[in-house]
Coordinates of C-alpha atoms and ligand atoms in Angstrom, one line a residue:
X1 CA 46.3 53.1 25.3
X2 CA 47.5 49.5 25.1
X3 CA 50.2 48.7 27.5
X4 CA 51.2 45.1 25.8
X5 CA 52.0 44.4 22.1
X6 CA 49.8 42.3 19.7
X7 CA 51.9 40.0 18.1
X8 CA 52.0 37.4 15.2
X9 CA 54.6 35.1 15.1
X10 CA 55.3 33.3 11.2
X11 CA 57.4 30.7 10.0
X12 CA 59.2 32.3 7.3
X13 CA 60.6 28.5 5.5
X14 CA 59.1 25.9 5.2
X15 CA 58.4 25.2 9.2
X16 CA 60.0 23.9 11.7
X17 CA 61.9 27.2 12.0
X18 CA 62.1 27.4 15.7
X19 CA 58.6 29.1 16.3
X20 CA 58.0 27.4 19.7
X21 CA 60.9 28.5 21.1
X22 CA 60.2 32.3 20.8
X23 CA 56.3 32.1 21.5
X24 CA 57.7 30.3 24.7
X25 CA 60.3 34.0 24.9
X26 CA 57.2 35.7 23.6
X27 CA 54.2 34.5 26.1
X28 CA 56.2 36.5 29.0
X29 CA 54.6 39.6 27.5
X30 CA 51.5 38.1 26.1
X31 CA 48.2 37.6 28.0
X32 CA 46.8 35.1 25.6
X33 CA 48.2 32.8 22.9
X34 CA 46.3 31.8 19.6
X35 CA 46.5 29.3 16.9
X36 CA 45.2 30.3 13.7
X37 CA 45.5 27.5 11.5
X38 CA 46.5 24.0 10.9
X39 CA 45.9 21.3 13.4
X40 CA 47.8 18.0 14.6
X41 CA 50.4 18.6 11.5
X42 CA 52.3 20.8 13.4
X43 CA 55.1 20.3 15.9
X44 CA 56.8 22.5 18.2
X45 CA 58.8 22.1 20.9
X46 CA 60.4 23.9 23.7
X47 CA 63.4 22.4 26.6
X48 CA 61.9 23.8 29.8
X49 CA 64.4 23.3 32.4
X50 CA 65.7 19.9 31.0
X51 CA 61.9 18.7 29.8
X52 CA 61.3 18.7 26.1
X53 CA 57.7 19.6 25.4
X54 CA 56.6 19.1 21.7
X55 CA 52.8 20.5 21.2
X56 CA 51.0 19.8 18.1
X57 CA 47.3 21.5 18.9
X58 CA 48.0 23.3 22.3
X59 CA 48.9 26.5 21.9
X60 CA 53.0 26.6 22.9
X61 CA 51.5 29.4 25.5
X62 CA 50.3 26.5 27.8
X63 CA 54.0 26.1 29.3
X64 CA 53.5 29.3 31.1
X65 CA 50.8 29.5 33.9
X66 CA 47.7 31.4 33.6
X67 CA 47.7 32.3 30.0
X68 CA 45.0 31.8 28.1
X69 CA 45.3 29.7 25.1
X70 CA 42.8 29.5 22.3
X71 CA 42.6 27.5 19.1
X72 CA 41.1 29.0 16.7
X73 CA 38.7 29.2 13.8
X74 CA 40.9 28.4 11.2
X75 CA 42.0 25.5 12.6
X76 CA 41.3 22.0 12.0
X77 CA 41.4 20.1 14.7
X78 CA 42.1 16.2 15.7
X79 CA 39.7 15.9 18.7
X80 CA 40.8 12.5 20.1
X81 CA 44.6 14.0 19.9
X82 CA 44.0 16.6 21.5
X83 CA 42.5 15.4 24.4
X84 CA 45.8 12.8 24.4
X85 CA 47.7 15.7 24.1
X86 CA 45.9 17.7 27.1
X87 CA 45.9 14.6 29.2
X88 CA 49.6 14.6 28.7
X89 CA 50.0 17.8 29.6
X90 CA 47.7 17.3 32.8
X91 CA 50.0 13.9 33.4
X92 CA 53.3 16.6 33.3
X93 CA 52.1 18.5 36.0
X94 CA 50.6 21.6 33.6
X95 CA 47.0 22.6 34.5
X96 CA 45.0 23.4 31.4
X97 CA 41.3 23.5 32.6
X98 CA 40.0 26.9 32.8
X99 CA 42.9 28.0 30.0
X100 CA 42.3 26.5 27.0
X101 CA 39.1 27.9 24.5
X102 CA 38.3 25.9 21.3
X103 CA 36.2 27.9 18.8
X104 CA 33.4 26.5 17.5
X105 CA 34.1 27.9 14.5
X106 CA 36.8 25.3 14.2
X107 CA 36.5 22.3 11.7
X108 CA 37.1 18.9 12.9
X109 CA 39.3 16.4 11.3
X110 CA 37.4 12.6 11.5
X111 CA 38.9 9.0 10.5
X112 CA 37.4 9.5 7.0
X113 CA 40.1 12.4 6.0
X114 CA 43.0 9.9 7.3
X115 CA 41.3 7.2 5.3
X116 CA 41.4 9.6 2.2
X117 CA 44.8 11.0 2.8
X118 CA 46.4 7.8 2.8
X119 CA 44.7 6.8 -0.6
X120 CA 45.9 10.1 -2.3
X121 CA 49.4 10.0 -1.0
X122 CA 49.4 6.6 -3.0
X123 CA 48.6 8.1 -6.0
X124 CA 50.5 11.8 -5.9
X125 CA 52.9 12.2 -2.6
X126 CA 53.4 15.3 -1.5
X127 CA 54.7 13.8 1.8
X128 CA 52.3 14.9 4.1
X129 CA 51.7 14.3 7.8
X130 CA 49.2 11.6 7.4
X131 CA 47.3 13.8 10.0
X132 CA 43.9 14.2 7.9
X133 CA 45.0 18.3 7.5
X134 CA 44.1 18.3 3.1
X135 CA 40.7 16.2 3.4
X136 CA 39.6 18.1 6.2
X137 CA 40.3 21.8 4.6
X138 CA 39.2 20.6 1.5
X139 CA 35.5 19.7 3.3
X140 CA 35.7 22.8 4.7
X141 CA 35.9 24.6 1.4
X142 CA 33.7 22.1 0.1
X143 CA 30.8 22.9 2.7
X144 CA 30.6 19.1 4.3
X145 CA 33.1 19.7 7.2
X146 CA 32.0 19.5 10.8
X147 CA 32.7 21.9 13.0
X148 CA 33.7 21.6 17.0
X149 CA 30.2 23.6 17.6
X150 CA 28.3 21.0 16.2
X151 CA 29.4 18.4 18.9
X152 CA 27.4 20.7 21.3
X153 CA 24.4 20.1 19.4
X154 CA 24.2 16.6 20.5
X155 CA 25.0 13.3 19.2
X156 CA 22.0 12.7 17.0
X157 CA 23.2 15.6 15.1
X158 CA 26.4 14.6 14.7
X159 CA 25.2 11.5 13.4
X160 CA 22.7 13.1 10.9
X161 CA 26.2 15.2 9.6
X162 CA 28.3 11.7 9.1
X163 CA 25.7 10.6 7.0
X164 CA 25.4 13.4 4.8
X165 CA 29.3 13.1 4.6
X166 CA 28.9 9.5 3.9
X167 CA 26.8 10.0 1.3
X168 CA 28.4 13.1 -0.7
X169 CA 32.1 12.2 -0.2
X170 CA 32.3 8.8 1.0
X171 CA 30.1 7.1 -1.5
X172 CA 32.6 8.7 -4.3
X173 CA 35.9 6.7 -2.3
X174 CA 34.4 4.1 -2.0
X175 CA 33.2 3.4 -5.3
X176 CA 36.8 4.4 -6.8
X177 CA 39.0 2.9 -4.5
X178 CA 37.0 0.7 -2.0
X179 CA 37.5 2.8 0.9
X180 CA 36.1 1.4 4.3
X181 CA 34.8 4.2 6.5
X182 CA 33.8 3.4 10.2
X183 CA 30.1 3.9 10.8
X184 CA 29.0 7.2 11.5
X185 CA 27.3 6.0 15.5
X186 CA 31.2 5.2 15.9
X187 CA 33.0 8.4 14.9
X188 CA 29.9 10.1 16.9
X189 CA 30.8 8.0 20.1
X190 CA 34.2 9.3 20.0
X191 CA 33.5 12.6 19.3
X192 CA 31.0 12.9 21.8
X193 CA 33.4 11.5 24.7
X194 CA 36.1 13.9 23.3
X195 CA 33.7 16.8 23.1
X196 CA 33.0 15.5 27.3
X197 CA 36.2 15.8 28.2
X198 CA 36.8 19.4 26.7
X199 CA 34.3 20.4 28.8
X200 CA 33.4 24.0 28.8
X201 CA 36.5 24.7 26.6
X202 CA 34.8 25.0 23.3
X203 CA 33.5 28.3 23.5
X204 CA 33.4 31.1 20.7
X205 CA 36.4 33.5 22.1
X206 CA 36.3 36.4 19.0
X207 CA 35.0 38.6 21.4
X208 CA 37.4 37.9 23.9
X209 CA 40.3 38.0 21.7
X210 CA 39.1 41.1 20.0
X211 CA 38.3 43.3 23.4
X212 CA 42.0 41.8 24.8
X213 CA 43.7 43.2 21.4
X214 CA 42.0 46.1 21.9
X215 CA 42.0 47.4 25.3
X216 CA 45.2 45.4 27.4
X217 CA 46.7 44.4 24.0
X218 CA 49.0 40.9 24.7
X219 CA 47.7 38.8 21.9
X220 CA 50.1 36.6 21.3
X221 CA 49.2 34.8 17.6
X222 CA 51.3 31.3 17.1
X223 CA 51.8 30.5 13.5
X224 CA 52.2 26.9 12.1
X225 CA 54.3 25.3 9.3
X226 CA 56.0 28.2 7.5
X227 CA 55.3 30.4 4.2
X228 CA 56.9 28.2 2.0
X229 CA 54.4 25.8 2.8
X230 CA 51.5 28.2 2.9
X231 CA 48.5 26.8 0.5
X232 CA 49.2 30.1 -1.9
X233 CA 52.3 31.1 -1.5
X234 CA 53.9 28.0 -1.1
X235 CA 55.7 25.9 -3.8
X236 CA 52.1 24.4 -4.9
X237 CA 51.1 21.6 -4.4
X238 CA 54.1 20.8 -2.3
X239 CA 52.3 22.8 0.6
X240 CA 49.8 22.3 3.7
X241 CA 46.2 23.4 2.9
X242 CA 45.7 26.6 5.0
X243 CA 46.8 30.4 4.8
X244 CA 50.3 29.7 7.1
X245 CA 51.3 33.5 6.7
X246 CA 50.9 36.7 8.6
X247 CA 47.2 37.3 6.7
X248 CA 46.0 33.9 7.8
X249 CA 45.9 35.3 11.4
X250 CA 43.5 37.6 10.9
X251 CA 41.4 35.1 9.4
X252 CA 41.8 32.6 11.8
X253 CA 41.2 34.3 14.5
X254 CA 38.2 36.5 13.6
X255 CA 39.9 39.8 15.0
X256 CA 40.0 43.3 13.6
X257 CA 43.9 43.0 12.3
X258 CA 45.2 46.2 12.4
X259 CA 44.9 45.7 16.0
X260 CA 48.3 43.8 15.4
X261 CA 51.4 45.7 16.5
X262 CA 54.4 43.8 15.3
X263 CA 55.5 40.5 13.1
X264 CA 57.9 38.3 14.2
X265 CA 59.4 36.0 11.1
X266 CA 61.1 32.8 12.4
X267 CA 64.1 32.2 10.2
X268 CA 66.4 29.5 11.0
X269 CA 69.9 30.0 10.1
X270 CA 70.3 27.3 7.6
X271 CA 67.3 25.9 5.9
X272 CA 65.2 22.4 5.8
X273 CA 62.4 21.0 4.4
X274 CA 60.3 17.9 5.3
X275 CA 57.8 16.2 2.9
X276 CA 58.7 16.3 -1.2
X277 CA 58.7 19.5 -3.8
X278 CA 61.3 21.9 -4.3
X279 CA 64.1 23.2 -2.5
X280 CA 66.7 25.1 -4.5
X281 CA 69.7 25.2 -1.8
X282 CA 68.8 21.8 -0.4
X283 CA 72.9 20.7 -0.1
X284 CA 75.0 17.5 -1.2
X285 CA 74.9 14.4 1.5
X286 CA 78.1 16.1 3.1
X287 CA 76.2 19.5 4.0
X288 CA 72.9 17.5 4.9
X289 CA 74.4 15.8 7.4
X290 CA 76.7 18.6 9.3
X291 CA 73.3 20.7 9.0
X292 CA 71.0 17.6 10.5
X293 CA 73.2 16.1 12.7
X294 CA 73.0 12.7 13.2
X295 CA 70.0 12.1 16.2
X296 CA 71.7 12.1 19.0
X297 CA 70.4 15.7 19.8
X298 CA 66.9 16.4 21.0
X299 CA 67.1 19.2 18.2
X300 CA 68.4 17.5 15.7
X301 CA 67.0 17.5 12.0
X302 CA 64.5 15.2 12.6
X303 CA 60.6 15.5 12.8
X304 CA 58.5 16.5 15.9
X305 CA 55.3 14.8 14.5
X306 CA 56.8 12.3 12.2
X307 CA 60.0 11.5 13.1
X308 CA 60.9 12.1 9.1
X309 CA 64.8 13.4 8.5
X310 CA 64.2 16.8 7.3
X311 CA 66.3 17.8 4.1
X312 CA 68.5 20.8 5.0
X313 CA 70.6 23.1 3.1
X314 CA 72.3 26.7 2.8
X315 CA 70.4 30.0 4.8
X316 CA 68.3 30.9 0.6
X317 CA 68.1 34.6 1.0
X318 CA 66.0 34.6 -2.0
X319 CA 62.8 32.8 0.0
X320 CA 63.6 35.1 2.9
X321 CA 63.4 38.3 0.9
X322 CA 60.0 37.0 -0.3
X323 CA 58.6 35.9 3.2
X324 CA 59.7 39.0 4.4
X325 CA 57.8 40.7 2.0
X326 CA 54.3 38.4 1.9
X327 CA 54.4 38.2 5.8
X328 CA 55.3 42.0 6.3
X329 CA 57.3 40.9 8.8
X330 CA 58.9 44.3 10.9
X331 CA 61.6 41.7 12.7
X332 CA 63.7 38.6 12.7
X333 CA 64.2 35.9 15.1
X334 CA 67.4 34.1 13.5
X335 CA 67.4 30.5 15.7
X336 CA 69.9 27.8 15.4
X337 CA 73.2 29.6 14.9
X338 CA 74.3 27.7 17.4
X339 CA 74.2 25.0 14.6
X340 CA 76.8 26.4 12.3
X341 CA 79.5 27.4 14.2
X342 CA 82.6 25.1 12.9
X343 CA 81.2 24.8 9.6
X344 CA 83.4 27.1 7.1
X345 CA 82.8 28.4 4.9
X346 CA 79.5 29.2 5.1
X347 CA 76.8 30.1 2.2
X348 CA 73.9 32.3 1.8
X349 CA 71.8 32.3 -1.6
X350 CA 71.4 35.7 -2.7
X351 CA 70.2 35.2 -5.8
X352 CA 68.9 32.5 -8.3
X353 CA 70.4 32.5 -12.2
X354 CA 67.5 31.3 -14.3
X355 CA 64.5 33.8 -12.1
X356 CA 64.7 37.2 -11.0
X357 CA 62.3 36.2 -8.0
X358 CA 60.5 33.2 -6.3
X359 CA 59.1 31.5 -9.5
X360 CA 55.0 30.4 -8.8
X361 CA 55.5 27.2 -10.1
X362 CA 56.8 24.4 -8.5
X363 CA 58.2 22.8 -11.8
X364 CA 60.2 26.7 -12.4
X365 CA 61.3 26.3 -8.4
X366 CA 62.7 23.1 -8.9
X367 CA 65.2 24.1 -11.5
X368 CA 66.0 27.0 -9.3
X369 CA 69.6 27.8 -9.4
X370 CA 70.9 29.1 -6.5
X371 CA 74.3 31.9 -6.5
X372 CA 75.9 32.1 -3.4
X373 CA 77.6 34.5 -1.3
X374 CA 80.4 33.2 1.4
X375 CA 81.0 33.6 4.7
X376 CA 84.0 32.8 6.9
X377 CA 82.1 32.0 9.9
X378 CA 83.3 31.1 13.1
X379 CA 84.9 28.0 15.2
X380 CA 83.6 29.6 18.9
X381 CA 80.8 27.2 20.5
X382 CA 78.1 29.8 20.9
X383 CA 75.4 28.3 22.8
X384 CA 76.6 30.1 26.3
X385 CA 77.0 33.7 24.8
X386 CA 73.6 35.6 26.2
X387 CA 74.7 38.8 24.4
X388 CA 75.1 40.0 21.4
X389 CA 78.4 42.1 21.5
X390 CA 80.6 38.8 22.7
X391 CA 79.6 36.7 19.9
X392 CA 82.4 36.2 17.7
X393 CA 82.4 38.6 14.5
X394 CA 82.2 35.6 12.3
X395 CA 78.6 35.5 13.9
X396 CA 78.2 38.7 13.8
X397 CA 78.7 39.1 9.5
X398 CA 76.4 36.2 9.1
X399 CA 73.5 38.4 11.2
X400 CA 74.3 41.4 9.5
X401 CA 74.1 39.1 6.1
X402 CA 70.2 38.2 7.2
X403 CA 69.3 41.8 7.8
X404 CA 70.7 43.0 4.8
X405 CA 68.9 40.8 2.4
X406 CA 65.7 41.1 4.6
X407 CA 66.3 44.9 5.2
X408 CA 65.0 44.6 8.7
X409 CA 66.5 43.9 11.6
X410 CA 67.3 40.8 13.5
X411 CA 66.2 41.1 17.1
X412 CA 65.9 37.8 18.2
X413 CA 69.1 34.8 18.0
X414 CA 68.8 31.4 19.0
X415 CA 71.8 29.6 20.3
X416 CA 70.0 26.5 21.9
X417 CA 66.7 24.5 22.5
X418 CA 65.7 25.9 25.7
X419 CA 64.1 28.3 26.7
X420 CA 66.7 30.4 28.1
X421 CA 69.3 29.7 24.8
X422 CA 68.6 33.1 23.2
X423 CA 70.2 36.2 22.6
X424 CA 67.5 39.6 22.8
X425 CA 69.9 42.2 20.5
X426 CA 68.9 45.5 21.1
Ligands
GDP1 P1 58.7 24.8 15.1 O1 57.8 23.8 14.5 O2 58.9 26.0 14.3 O3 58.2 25.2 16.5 O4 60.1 24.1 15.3 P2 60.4 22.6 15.8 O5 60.2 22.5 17.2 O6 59.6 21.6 14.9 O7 61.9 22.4 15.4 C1 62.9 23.2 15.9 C2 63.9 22.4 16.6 O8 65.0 23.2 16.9 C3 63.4 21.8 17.9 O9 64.1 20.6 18.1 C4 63.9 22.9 18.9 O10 64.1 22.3 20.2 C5 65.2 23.3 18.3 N1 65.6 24.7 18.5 C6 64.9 25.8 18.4 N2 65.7 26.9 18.5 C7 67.0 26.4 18.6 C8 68.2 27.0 18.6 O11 68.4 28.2 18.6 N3 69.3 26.2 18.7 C9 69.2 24.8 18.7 N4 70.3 24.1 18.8 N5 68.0 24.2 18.7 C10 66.9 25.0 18.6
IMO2 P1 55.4 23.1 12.1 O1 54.3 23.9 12.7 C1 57.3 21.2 8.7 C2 54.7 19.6 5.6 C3 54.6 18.1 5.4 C4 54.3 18.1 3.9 C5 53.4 19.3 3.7 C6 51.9 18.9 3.7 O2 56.0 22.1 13.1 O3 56.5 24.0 11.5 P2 50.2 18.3 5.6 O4 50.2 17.1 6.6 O5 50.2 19.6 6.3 O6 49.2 18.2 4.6 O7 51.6 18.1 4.8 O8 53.7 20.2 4.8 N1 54.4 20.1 7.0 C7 55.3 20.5 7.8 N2 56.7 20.6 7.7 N3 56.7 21.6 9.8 C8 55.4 21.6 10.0 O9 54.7 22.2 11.0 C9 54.6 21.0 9.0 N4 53.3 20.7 8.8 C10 53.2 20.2 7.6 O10 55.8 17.5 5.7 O11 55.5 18.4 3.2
MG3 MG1 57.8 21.8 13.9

């Protein structure tokens, strides 16, 4: 019998939801934390006793001592960042050596998908990260990718891969847009000292992960971006290019997932979007900047890897019936409700006029019309209140108004960036 939970943790918007801050809650009862997709895209961070941490390939896990922390297969991964991201962490006082495990199953992201990212955003922006994340999945689907496991067969290897990159997808860039791409004993170099650095962290962990699920349980799985954003799901093309929901874990991690006990959805309790495409309850200037706030913050509506304002708008119960649903999430962490105290009325969509669901195309999704529900809400500053019965009932309806339209329950409320700004309703 296990005697910790296996969890996944999801995004259920279109990121930025607050994930970080309940992995952070979450790794108390975990053993091990996993990433299963993405790479330097994503951006979560935590308050830990006054310091902000934002993590964009560690798992968030590394904040707590002696967890594991694994990236996974499904990830793609930025190599020089991530060794500037460890050597920050080393430079903060957090050990990592002996914690973190790379698979080698992972693909690796190299100069040449930045190059190519940059020349496609020029022609179709989707507003992307700039972080290499399309060009890199799309070699991986395409069967010219490199993977982190390669580096340990040596540089001449390496090399010999460039090369054949070079010559299947480069020579096509550069012929149609006179892309420079730095030569391939250059990327190797870099790689190679990366790959040096990481030491003995890149090592296939499936087993590991699989026999910790299994026997202990405490699997802790650490979504990135949300399902709104999720390559299939998503409003396409406005969306990242890997699985972001519940089902890409399993993938991603190369685990047997019914060993999974419970899903966590993230939803925060308004909604925002960076990056272009649709976003039916995106509000008027007014709303945007109540919801964003104006910077002066550490959690304000603004970036963690690009600095970007993100567009914001009403709670749309519409998209969190639907993530509830593709996810399977069993429970809700609502964060942010800190955010909307003072603002009244508040608004929920619980419906749009012109679809009877979540539209699949992007074009339908834009014309989306939302119907709202109000909400009187409250005037109480929140953040202090650590339980649930003393938040004001303003608070309280607007809860009740996320469980009803996800018909599951909301066990986890966010009232602040740190670690300890949450309420745990029973
Ligand atoms: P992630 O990508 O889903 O991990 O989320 P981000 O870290 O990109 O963005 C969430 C932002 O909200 C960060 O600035 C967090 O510090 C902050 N945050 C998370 N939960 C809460 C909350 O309950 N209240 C407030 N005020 N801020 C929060
Ligand atoms: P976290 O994990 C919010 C968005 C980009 C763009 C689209 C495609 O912090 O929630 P990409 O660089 O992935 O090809 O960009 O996806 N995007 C995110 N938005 N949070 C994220 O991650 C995101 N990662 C990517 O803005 O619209
Ligand atoms: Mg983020």
């Amino acid at each position: 019998m296990r005697k910790k939970k296996n969890r996944i943790v999801v995004g259920m918007f279109w990121g930025d939801e607050g994930k970080a801050k309940l992995v952070d809650f979450l790794t108390k009862y975990a053993d091990v934390v996993v990433r299963y997709q993405g790479g330097a895209n994503a951006g979560h961070s935590v308050e830990v006793d006054g310091r902000r941490f934002v993590l964009h390939q560690v798992p968030t896990g590394i904040l707590h001592p002696d967890k594991i922390c694994v990236l996974g297969a499904g990830m793609v991964i930025d190599l020089p960042k991530l060794v500037e991201e460890l050597q920050s962490l080393e430079d903060s006082g957090i050990d990592w050596r002996n914690r973190v495990r790379i698979s080698p199953r992972a693909h690796i992201v190299l100069p040449y998908h930045k190059v190519i990212e940059s020349i496609m955003e020029e022609q179709e922006k989707i507003g992307t990260t700039k972080r290499g994340i399309g060009p890199a999945y799309r070699d991986r689907a395409g069967r010219i990718g490199l993977r982190v496991g390669d580096l340990l067969l040596g540089k001449n290897h390496i090399i010999k891969l460039l090369d054949r990159w070079l010559d299947i997808a480069g020579k096509l860039y550069e012929r149609a847009f006179d892309a420079e791409f730095q030569s391939p004993s250059d990327v190797a170099s870099v790689l190679e000292s990366s790959a040096d650095f990481l030491d003995r962290a890149i090592i296939d962990s499936t087993k590991f992960l699989d026999d910790t699920a299994r026997n202990s349980g405490g699997v802790l799985a650490e979504g990135a971006q949300g399902t709104m954003l999720s390559l299939n799901w998503g409003t396409y093309p406005f969306v990242t290019s890997s699985e972001t929901t519940a089902g890409g874990a399993a993938e991603g991690i190369g685990i047997d997932l019914r060993l999974f006990d419970e899903i966590i959805g993230i939803a925060k309790a308004f909604c925002t979007r960076v990056g272009n495409g649709p976003f039916p309850t995106e509000g008027d200037e007014n709303l945007q900047k109540l919801l964003r706030g104006t910077g002066e913050h550490s959690y304000d509506e603004f970036g963690s890897t690009t600095g970007r304002p993100r567009r914001c708008g009403w709670l749309d119960g519409v998209v969190l019936e639907y993530s509830t649903r593709i996810n399977g999430i069993d429970a809700i962490a609502l964060t942010k409700l800190d955010i909307l105290s003072k603002i009244r009325p508040l608004k929920v969509a619980t419906k749009y006029n012109n679809f009877s669901a979540i539209p699949s195309t992007a074009e339908e999704m834009s014309i989306a019309e939302p119907i709202y529900e109000e909400f009187s809400g409250w005037d109480d500053d929140i953040s202090k209140i650590r339980e649930y019965d003393k938040l004001p009932d303003g608070a309280k309806e607007y809860i009740s108004a996320v469980e009803k339209i996800s018909k599951k329950p909301v066990k986890y409320i966010g009232v602040g960036p740190s670690r300890d700004d949450l309420i745990v309703k029973e």
